[in-house]
CSV table of C-alpha atoms and ligand atoms in Angstrom, one decimal:
chain,number,residue,atom,x,y,z
J,1,MET,CA,0.0,0.0,0.0
J,2,ARG,CA,1.0,3.7,-0.2
J,3,ALA,CA,1.8,5.7,2.9
J,4,ALA,CA,3.6,8.9,3.8
J,5,VAL,CA,7.1,8.3,5.3
J,6,PHE,CA,9.2,10.8,7.1
J,7,HIS,CA,12.8,11.0,5.9
J,8,GLY,CA,14.2,14.1,7.5
J,9,PRO,CA,13.3,17.8,7.9
J,10,ARG,CA,11.1,18.9,5.0
J,11,ASP,CA,11.3,15.5,3.4
J,12,VAL,CA,8.0,13.5,3.6
J,13,ARG,CA,7.6,11.0,0.7
J,14,VAL,CA,4.8,8.6,-0.2
J,15,GLU,CA,6.1,5.1,-0.7
J,16,ASP,CA,5.1,1.5,-0.9
J,17,VAL,CA,5.0,-0.1,2.5
J,18,PRO,CA,3.7,-3.4,3.9
J,19,GLU,CA,0.0,-3.5,4.6
J,20,PRO,CA,-1.0,-3.7,8.2
J,21,GLU,CA,-2.9,-6.8,9.2
J,22,LEU,CA,-4.9,-7.9,12.1
J,23,ASP,CA,-2.6,-8.9,14.9
J,24,ALA,CA,-4.7,-9.1,18.1
J,25,PRO,CA,-8.3,-10.2,18.5
J,26,THR,CA,-9.2,-6.6,19.6
J,27,ASP,CA,-7.7,-5.0,16.4
J,28,ALA,CA,-9.5,-3.6,13.3
J,29,VAL,CA,-8.0,-2.8,10.0
J,30,VAL,CA,-9.3,0.5,8.6
J,31,ARG,CA,-9.0,1.6,4.9
J,32,VAL,CA,-8.3,5.3,5.3
J,33,THR,CA,-10.5,7.6,3.1
J,34,HIS,CA,-9.8,11.0,4.7
J,35,THR,CA,-7.0,12.2,6.9
J,36,ALA,CA,-5.2,15.5,7.6
J,37,VAL,CA,-1.9,17.2,8.2
J,38,CYS,CA,-1.6,18.6,11.7
J,39,GLY,CA,0.1,21.7,13.1
J,40,SER,CA,1.8,19.3,15.4
J,41,ASP,CA,3.3,17.4,12.4
J,42,LEU,CA,5.2,20.6,11.6
J,43,TRP,CA,7.4,20.1,14.7
J,44,PHE,CA,9.2,17.1,13.2
J,45,TYR,CA,8.7,18.4,9.7
J,46,ARG,CA,10.8,21.4,10.6
J,47,GLY,CA,13.3,19.4,12.6
J,48,ASP,CA,12.2,21.0,15.8
J,49,SER,CA,11.4,17.7,17.4
J,50,ASP,CA,13.0,14.3,17.0
J,51,ARG,CA,11.5,11.6,14.8
J,52,ASP,CA,13.1,8.5,13.3
J,53,ALA,CA,13.8,8.7,9.6
J,54,GLY,CA,11.7,6.0,7.9
J,55,SER,CA,8.8,6.3,10.3
J,56,LYS,CA,5.2,6.5,9.0
J,57,VAL,CA,3.3,9.7,9.8
J,58,GLY,CA,-0.2,11.0,10.3
J,59,HIS,CA,-2.5,10.6,13.3
J,60,GLU,CA,-6.0,11.8,12.2
J,61,PRO,CA,-7.6,8.8,10.3
J,62,MET,CA,-11.1,8.4,9.0
J,63,GLY,CA,-12.1,5.5,6.9
J,64,ILE,CA,-14.0,2.3,6.4
J,65,VAL,CA,-13.5,-0.8,8.5
J,66,GLU,CA,-12.1,-3.6,6.4
J,67,ALA,CA,-11.5,-6.4,8.9
J,68,VAL,CA,-12.0,-6.9,12.6
J,69,GLY,CA,-10.6,-9.3,15.1
J,70,ASP,CA,-12.8,-11.9,16.9
J,71,ASP,CA,-13.2,-9.8,20.1
J,72,VAL,CA,-14.3,-6.5,18.4
J,73,ARG,CA,-17.9,-5.7,19.2
J,74,SER,CA,-18.6,-2.1,18.3
J,75,VAL,CA,-17.7,-1.9,14.6
J,76,GLU,CA,-17.9,-4.3,11.7
J,77,PRO,CA,-16.5,-4.3,8.2
J,78,GLY,CA,-18.1,-1.6,6.0
J,79,ASP,CA,-18.6,0.8,8.9
J,80,ARG,CA,-17.4,4.4,8.4
J,81,VAL,CA,-15.3,5.4,11.4
J,82,LEU,CA,-12.9,8.0,12.7
J,83,ALA,CA,-10.2,7.6,15.2
J,84,PRO,CA,-8.6,10.1,17.6
J,85,PHE,CA,-4.9,10.9,17.5
J,86,LYS,CA,-4.4,8.5,20.4
J,87,ILE,CA,-5.3,4.8,20.7
J,88,SER,CA,-7.2,3.9,23.9
J,89,CYS,CA,-8.8,0.8,25.3
J,90,GLY,CA,-11.9,2.5,26.7
J,91,SER,CA,-12.0,0.4,29.8
J,92,CYS,CA,-9.0,1.1,32.0
J,93,GLU,CA,-9.1,3.4,35.0
J,94,PHE,CA,-8.1,6.5,33.0
J,95,CYS,CA,-10.3,5.8,30.0
J,96,ARG,CA,-13.3,5.4,32.4
J,97,LYS,CA,-12.6,8.8,33.8
J,98,GLY,CA,-12.4,10.4,30.4
J,99,LEU,CA,-8.7,10.7,30.3
J,100,HIS,CA,-8.2,8.5,27.3
J,101,THR,CA,-4.8,10.0,26.5
J,102,SER,CA,-3.5,8.4,29.7
J,103,CYS,CA,-4.8,5.0,28.8
J,104,VAL,CA,-2.6,2.3,30.3
J,105,ASN,CA,-3.0,0.3,27.1
J,106,GLY,CA,-2.7,3.4,24.9
J,107,ASP,CA,-0.5,3.9,21.9
J,108,GLY,CA,0.0,6.4,19.0
J,109,TRP,CA,-0.2,6.1,15.3
J,110,GLY,CA,2.9,5.2,13.3
J,111,GLY,CA,5.2,2.3,13.9
J,112,ASP,CA,3.8,-1.1,12.8
J,113,ASN,CA,0.1,0.0,13.0
J,114,GLY,CA,0.8,2.4,10.1
J,115,GLY,CA,0.7,6.2,10.1
J,116,ALA,CA,-2.7,7.7,9.4
J,117,GLN,CA,-1.4,9.4,6.2
J,118,GLY,CA,-1.5,6.1,4.3
J,119,GLU,CA,-4.0,3.8,2.7
J,120,LYS,CA,-4.6,1.6,5.8
J,121,VAL,CA,-4.0,1.5,9.5
J,122,ARG,CA,-4.3,-1.3,12.0
J,123,CYS,CA,-6.3,0.0,14.9
J,124,PRO,CA,-5.5,-1.7,18.2
J,125,HIS,CA,-8.3,-1.6,20.8
J,126,ALA,CA,-10.8,-1.0,18.1
J,127,ASP,CA,-13.7,-1.0,20.6
J,128,GLY,CA,-12.1,1.7,22.7
J,129,THR,CA,-10.7,3.8,19.9
J,130,LEU,CA,-12.9,3.9,16.9
J,131,VAL,CA,-15.9,6.2,16.7
J,132,ARG,CA,-18.6,4.9,14.4
J,133,ILE,CA,-20.3,7.4,12.1
J,134,PRO,CA,-24.0,6.7,11.8
J,135,ASP,CA,-24.8,4.9,8.5
J,136,ARG,CA,-27.1,7.8,7.4
J,137,TYR,CA,-24.0,10.1,7.2
J,138,ALA,CA,-21.4,7.4,6.2
J,139,ASP,CA,-21.2,8.6,2.6
J,140,ASP,CA,-22.2,12.3,3.1
J,141,GLU,CA,-19.0,14.1,2.0
J,142,ASP,CA,-20.0,17.4,3.7
J,143,ALA,CA,-20.7,15.6,7.0
J,144,LEU,CA,-17.4,13.7,6.8
J,145,ARG,CA,-15.4,16.9,6.2
J,146,SER,CA,-17.1,18.4,9.2
J,147,LEU,CA,-16.4,15.3,11.4
J,148,LEU,CA,-12.8,14.8,10.4
J,149,PRO,CA,-11.5,17.6,12.8
J,150,LEU,CA,-13.0,15.5,15.7
J,151,THR,CA,-9.9,13.3,15.3
J,152,ASP,CA,-7.9,16.1,16.9
J,153,VAL,CA,-8.2,19.8,16.5
J,154,MET,CA,-11.9,20.2,17.3
J,155,GLY,CA,-11.6,17.9,20.4
J,156,THR,CA,-8.5,19.8,21.4
J,157,GLY,CA,-10.2,23.2,21.1
J,158,HIS,CA,-13.0,21.9,23.1
J,159,HIS,CA,-10.6,20.6,25.8
J,160,ALA,CA,-9.1,24.1,26.0
J,161,ALA,CA,-12.6,25.6,26.6
J,162,VAL,CA,-13.5,23.0,29.1
J,163,SER,CA,-10.2,23.3,30.9
J,164,ALA,CA,-10.6,27.1,31.1
J,165,GLY,CA,-14.0,26.6,32.6
J,166,VAL,CA,-15.9,28.4,29.9
J,167,GLU,CA,-19.7,28.5,30.5
J,168,GLU,CA,-22.8,30.3,29.5
J,169,GLY,CA,-22.4,34.0,29.5
J,170,ASP,CA,-18.7,34.0,30.1
J,171,THR,CA,-16.0,36.3,28.6
J,172,CYS,CA,-13.0,34.3,27.3
J,173,VAL,CA,-9.8,34.9,25.4
J,174,VAL,CA,-8.4,32.4,22.9
J,175,VAL,CA,-4.7,32.8,22.3
J,176,GLY,CA,-3.7,31.4,18.9
J,177,ASP,CA,-5.2,31.5,15.5
J,178,GLY,CA,-4.2,28.1,14.2
J,179,ALA,CA,-6.7,25.3,13.6
J,180,VAL,CA,-6.9,24.5,17.4
J,181,GLY,CA,-7.4,28.1,18.4
J,182,LEU,CA,-10.1,28.5,15.7
J,183,CYS,CA,-11.8,25.3,17.0
J,184,GLY,CA,-11.4,26.8,20.5
J,185,VAL,CA,-13.5,29.7,19.4
J,186,LEU,CA,-16.2,27.3,18.0
J,187,ALA,CA,-16.1,25.4,21.3
J,188,ALA,CA,-16.4,28.5,23.5
J,189,ARG,CA,-19.3,29.7,21.4
J,190,ARG,CA,-20.9,26.2,21.7
J,191,LEU,CA,-20.5,26.3,25.5
J,192,GLY,CA,-22.3,29.7,25.5
J,193,ALA,CA,-19.6,32.2,25.9
J,194,GLU,CA,-20.9,35.7,25.4
J,195,ARG,CA,-17.7,37.4,24.6
J,196,ILE,CA,-14.9,35.7,22.8
J,197,VAL,CA,-11.6,37.6,22.1
J,198,ALA,CA,-9.4,35.9,19.6
J,199,VAL,CA,-5.7,36.7,19.7
J,200,GLY,CA,-3.5,36.0,16.7
J,201,HIS,CA,-1.5,37.6,14.0
J,202,HIS,CA,-2.9,36.4,10.7
J,203,GLU,CA,-5.7,38.6,9.3
J,204,ASP,CA,-7.3,35.8,7.3
J,205,ARG,CA,-7.3,33.5,10.3
J,206,LEU,CA,-8.8,36.1,12.5
J,207,GLU,CA,-11.5,36.7,9.9
J,208,LEU,CA,-12.4,33.0,10.2
J,209,ALA,CA,-12.3,33.4,14.0
J,210,GLU,CA,-15.0,36.0,13.6
J,211,GLU,CA,-17.1,33.7,11.4
J,212,PHE,CA,-16.7,31.1,14.1
J,213,GLY,CA,-18.1,33.4,16.7
J,214,ALA,CA,-15.3,35.6,18.0
J,215,THR,CA,-16.8,38.9,19.1
J,216,ASP,CA,-13.4,40.7,19.2
J,217,VAL,CA,-10.1,40.1,17.5
J,218,VAL,CA,-6.7,41.3,18.5
J,219,ALA,CA,-4.0,41.1,15.8
J,220,ALA,CA,-0.9,41.7,17.7
J,221,ARG,CA,1.9,39.9,19.7
J,222,GLY,CA,3.4,40.2,23.1
J,223,GLU,CA,2.9,43.3,25.1
J,224,GLU,CA,0.8,45.0,22.5
J,225,ALA,CA,-1.6,42.0,22.4
J,226,VAL,CA,-1.8,42.0,26.2
J,227,GLU,CA,-2.6,45.7,26.3
J,228,GLN,CA,-5.3,45.4,23.7
J,229,VAL,CA,-7.0,42.5,25.4
J,230,HIS,CA,-6.9,44.3,28.7
J,231,GLN,CA,-8.6,47.2,27.1
J,232,VAL,CA,-11.3,45.1,25.5
J,233,THR,CA,-12.0,43.1,28.7
J,234,ASN,CA,-11.4,45.8,31.3
J,235,GLY,CA,-8.5,44.0,32.8
J,236,GLY,CA,-8.4,40.5,31.5
J,237,ALA,CA,-10.8,37.5,31.2
J,238,ASN,CA,-11.6,34.9,33.8
J,239,HIS,CA,-11.2,32.1,31.1
J,240,VAL,CA,-8.2,32.0,28.8
J,241,MET,CA,-7.5,29.3,26.3
J,242,GLU,CA,-3.9,28.8,25.3
J,243,CYS,CA,-3.9,27.0,21.9
J,244,VAL,CA,-0.3,27.3,20.7
J,245,GLY,CA,2.2,25.8,23.2
J,246,ALA,CA,5.0,28.3,22.7
J,247,ALA,CA,6.5,30.1,25.6
J,248,SER,CA,5.4,33.5,24.2
J,249,SER,CA,1.8,32.4,23.9
J,250,MET,CA,1.7,31.0,27.4
J,251,GLU,CA,3.1,34.3,28.6
J,252,THR,CA,0.4,36.1,26.8
J,253,ALA,CA,-2.3,33.8,28.1
J,254,VAL,CA,-1.3,34.3,31.8
J,255,ALA,CA,-0.9,38.0,31.3
J,256,VAL,CA,-4.5,38.4,29.9
J,257,CYS,CA,-6.0,36.2,32.6
J,258,ARG,CA,-8.0,38.1,35.2
J,259,PRO,CA,-6.8,37.6,38.8
J,260,GLY,CA,-8.4,34.4,40.1
J,261,GLY,CA,-9.1,33.2,36.6
J,262,THR,CA,-8.1,30.0,34.8
J,263,VAL,CA,-5.8,29.3,31.8
J,264,GLY,CA,-6.8,26.2,29.9
J,265,TYR,CA,-3.8,25.0,27.9
J,266,VAL,CA,-3.7,22.5,25.1
J,267,GLY,CA,-0.7,23.5,22.9
J,268,VAL,CA,2.1,21.0,23.0
J,269,PRO,CA,4.7,22.9,25.1
J,270,HIS,CA,7.7,24.1,23.1
J,271,GLY,CA,10.5,26.4,24.0
J,272,LEU,CA,9.7,26.3,27.7
J,273,ASP,CA,13.1,24.6,28.5
J,274,GLY,CA,13.8,27.5,30.9
J,275,GLY,CA,10.7,26.4,32.8
J,276,LEU,CA,7.4,28.2,33.4
J,277,ASP,CA,7.5,31.3,35.5
J,278,LEU,CA,5.1,30.3,38.3
J,279,PHE,CA,5.3,33.8,39.8
J,280,SER,CA,3.1,35.1,37.0
J,281,PHE,CA,0.4,32.6,38.2
J,282,PHE,CA,1.2,32.9,41.9
J,283,GLY,CA,0.8,36.7,42.2
J,284,ASP,CA,-2.8,36.7,40.9
J,285,ASN,CA,-4.0,33.2,41.9
J,286,VAL,CA,-4.3,32.2,38.3
J,287,THR,CA,-5.1,28.5,37.8
J,288,LEU,CA,-3.4,26.4,35.0
J,289,ARG,CA,-5.5,23.5,33.8
J,290,GLY,CA,-5.4,21.3,30.7
J,291,GLY,CA,-2.8,19.2,28.8
J,292,VAL,CA,-3.0,16.8,25.9
J,293,ALA,CA,-6.7,16.6,24.9
J,294,PRO,CA,-8.6,13.3,25.5
J,295,VAL,CA,-10.5,13.9,22.3
J,296,ARG,CA,-12.0,10.4,22.4
J,297,ALA,CA,-14.0,11.5,25.5
J,298,TYR,CA,-15.6,14.3,23.6
J,299,ALA,CA,-16.2,12.5,20.2
J,300,GLU,CA,-19.9,11.5,20.7
J,301,GLU,CA,-21.1,14.9,22.0
J,302,LEU,CA,-19.3,16.8,19.3
J,303,MET,CA,-20.4,14.4,16.6
J,304,ALA,CA,-24.0,14.9,17.7
J,305,ASP,CA,-23.7,18.7,17.2
J,306,VAL,CA,-22.0,18.3,13.9
J,307,LEU,CA,-24.6,16.0,12.6
J,308,GLN,CA,-27.5,18.2,13.7
J,309,GLY,CA,-25.8,21.1,12.0
J,310,THR,CA,-25.0,23.3,14.9
J,311,LEU,CA,-21.2,22.8,14.8
J,312,ASP,CA,-19.0,22.9,11.7
J,313,PRO,CA,-15.2,23.0,12.0
J,314,SER,CA,-14.6,22.1,8.3
J,315,PRO,CA,-13.6,25.7,7.3
J,316,VAL,CA,-10.3,25.1,9.0
J,317,PHE,CA,-9.5,22.9,6.0
J,318,THR,CA,-8.3,25.6,3.5
J,319,LYS,CA,-6.6,23.2,1.2
J,320,THR,CA,-7.2,19.6,0.0
J,321,VAL,CA,-4.5,17.3,-1.5
J,322,ASP,CA,-4.6,13.6,-2.4
J,323,LEU,CA,-2.3,11.2,-0.7
J,324,GLU,CA,0.3,11.2,-3.4
J,325,ASN,CA,0.7,15.0,-2.9
J,326,VAL,CA,0.8,15.0,0.9
J,327,ALA,CA,4.3,16.6,0.7
J,328,GLU,CA,2.6,19.6,-0.9
J,329,GLY,CA,0.2,19.7,2.1
J,330,TYR,CA,3.1,19.8,4.5
J,331,ARG,CA,4.8,22.6,2.5
J,332,ALA,CA,1.6,24.7,2.4
J,333,MET,CA,1.1,24.4,6.2
J,334,ASP,CA,4.8,25.0,6.9
J,335,GLU,CA,4.7,28.2,4.8
J,336,ARG,CA,1.3,29.2,6.4
J,337,GLU,CA,-0.5,29.2,3.1
J,338,ALA,CA,-3.0,26.7,4.5
J,339,ILE,CA,-4.6,26.7,8.0
J,340,LYS,CA,-5.1,22.9,7.8
J,341,VAL,CA,-4.8,20.5,5.0
J,342,LEU,CA,-7.3,17.7,4.3
J,343,VAL,CA,-5.8,14.6,2.6
J,344,GLU,CA,-8.1,12.5,0.4
J,345,VAL,CA,-6.8,9.0,0.2
U,401,ZN,ZN1,-3.2,16.4,15.0
U,402,ZN,ZN1,-7.6,2.7,28.6
């Protein structure tokens, strides 16, 4: 089969690789139909994080179940499914408390299960991991495009909002105008936030933030951004969503948080090797909550809203490529031509 393989910084190629096969009775093999390139893929693509040359890439698969092991109960061949960026069993202590990313039987995509940017993946713990899309929508291309972000960015944006404690009537600030930040705006609006201030520095992305429900946008960085948010919110918001992971965005997030407020963070931390300055939290009793998003925990409730037409994150896909051209998708995201790239397999 064909799959994207990482060879080194800015070198992702589509190659012939062995097909994954059922291994354990709890496995399923899924023929991937849709997948995506993620902002987090850019860390290894740019050489900012380590990844073995020769490893398969991609972690946001949607497709059709091709085969299932004897113990799989929740899906059968022919079902349209999506899978979160983490594999989880659904039954351990942490899965039961909605923390699927800490699953004791958990795993990631890549390695011998195949990366999600390829024709097939082997999904371990299929019952715990796969999310079945109702038959009625299984071939509805618009619905599928809107559901694909539930594999990662929409669930992650939602986790930022939940972690920041966003509720009906709240004022919140979303730091970051990438796909996760934009989905964070959608999530905050969905949870009933009355005022949503989106902070970023790309005009086109902030325009999309407004379409998604941001009531105010701040196109600035650092001190200037902080000053503008303080003006708009009369001294900061009680709920701040940090959707980037860079040291500078965390600094902005805590600086725009109102004393006693909460920062919900979901960006993979980068550049914080010097540590986090706890005094910025200490002085104003700011709470830090969040971490890697257990998107599996949110899949059903978000899917229900997508399918009833009240939630649509698909505009984050500003470019579509086919699998053979996945390298062009990476390039477009690396050069910030595209917010997020959908890959048709
Ligand atoms: Zn992702
Ligand atoms: Zn588990």
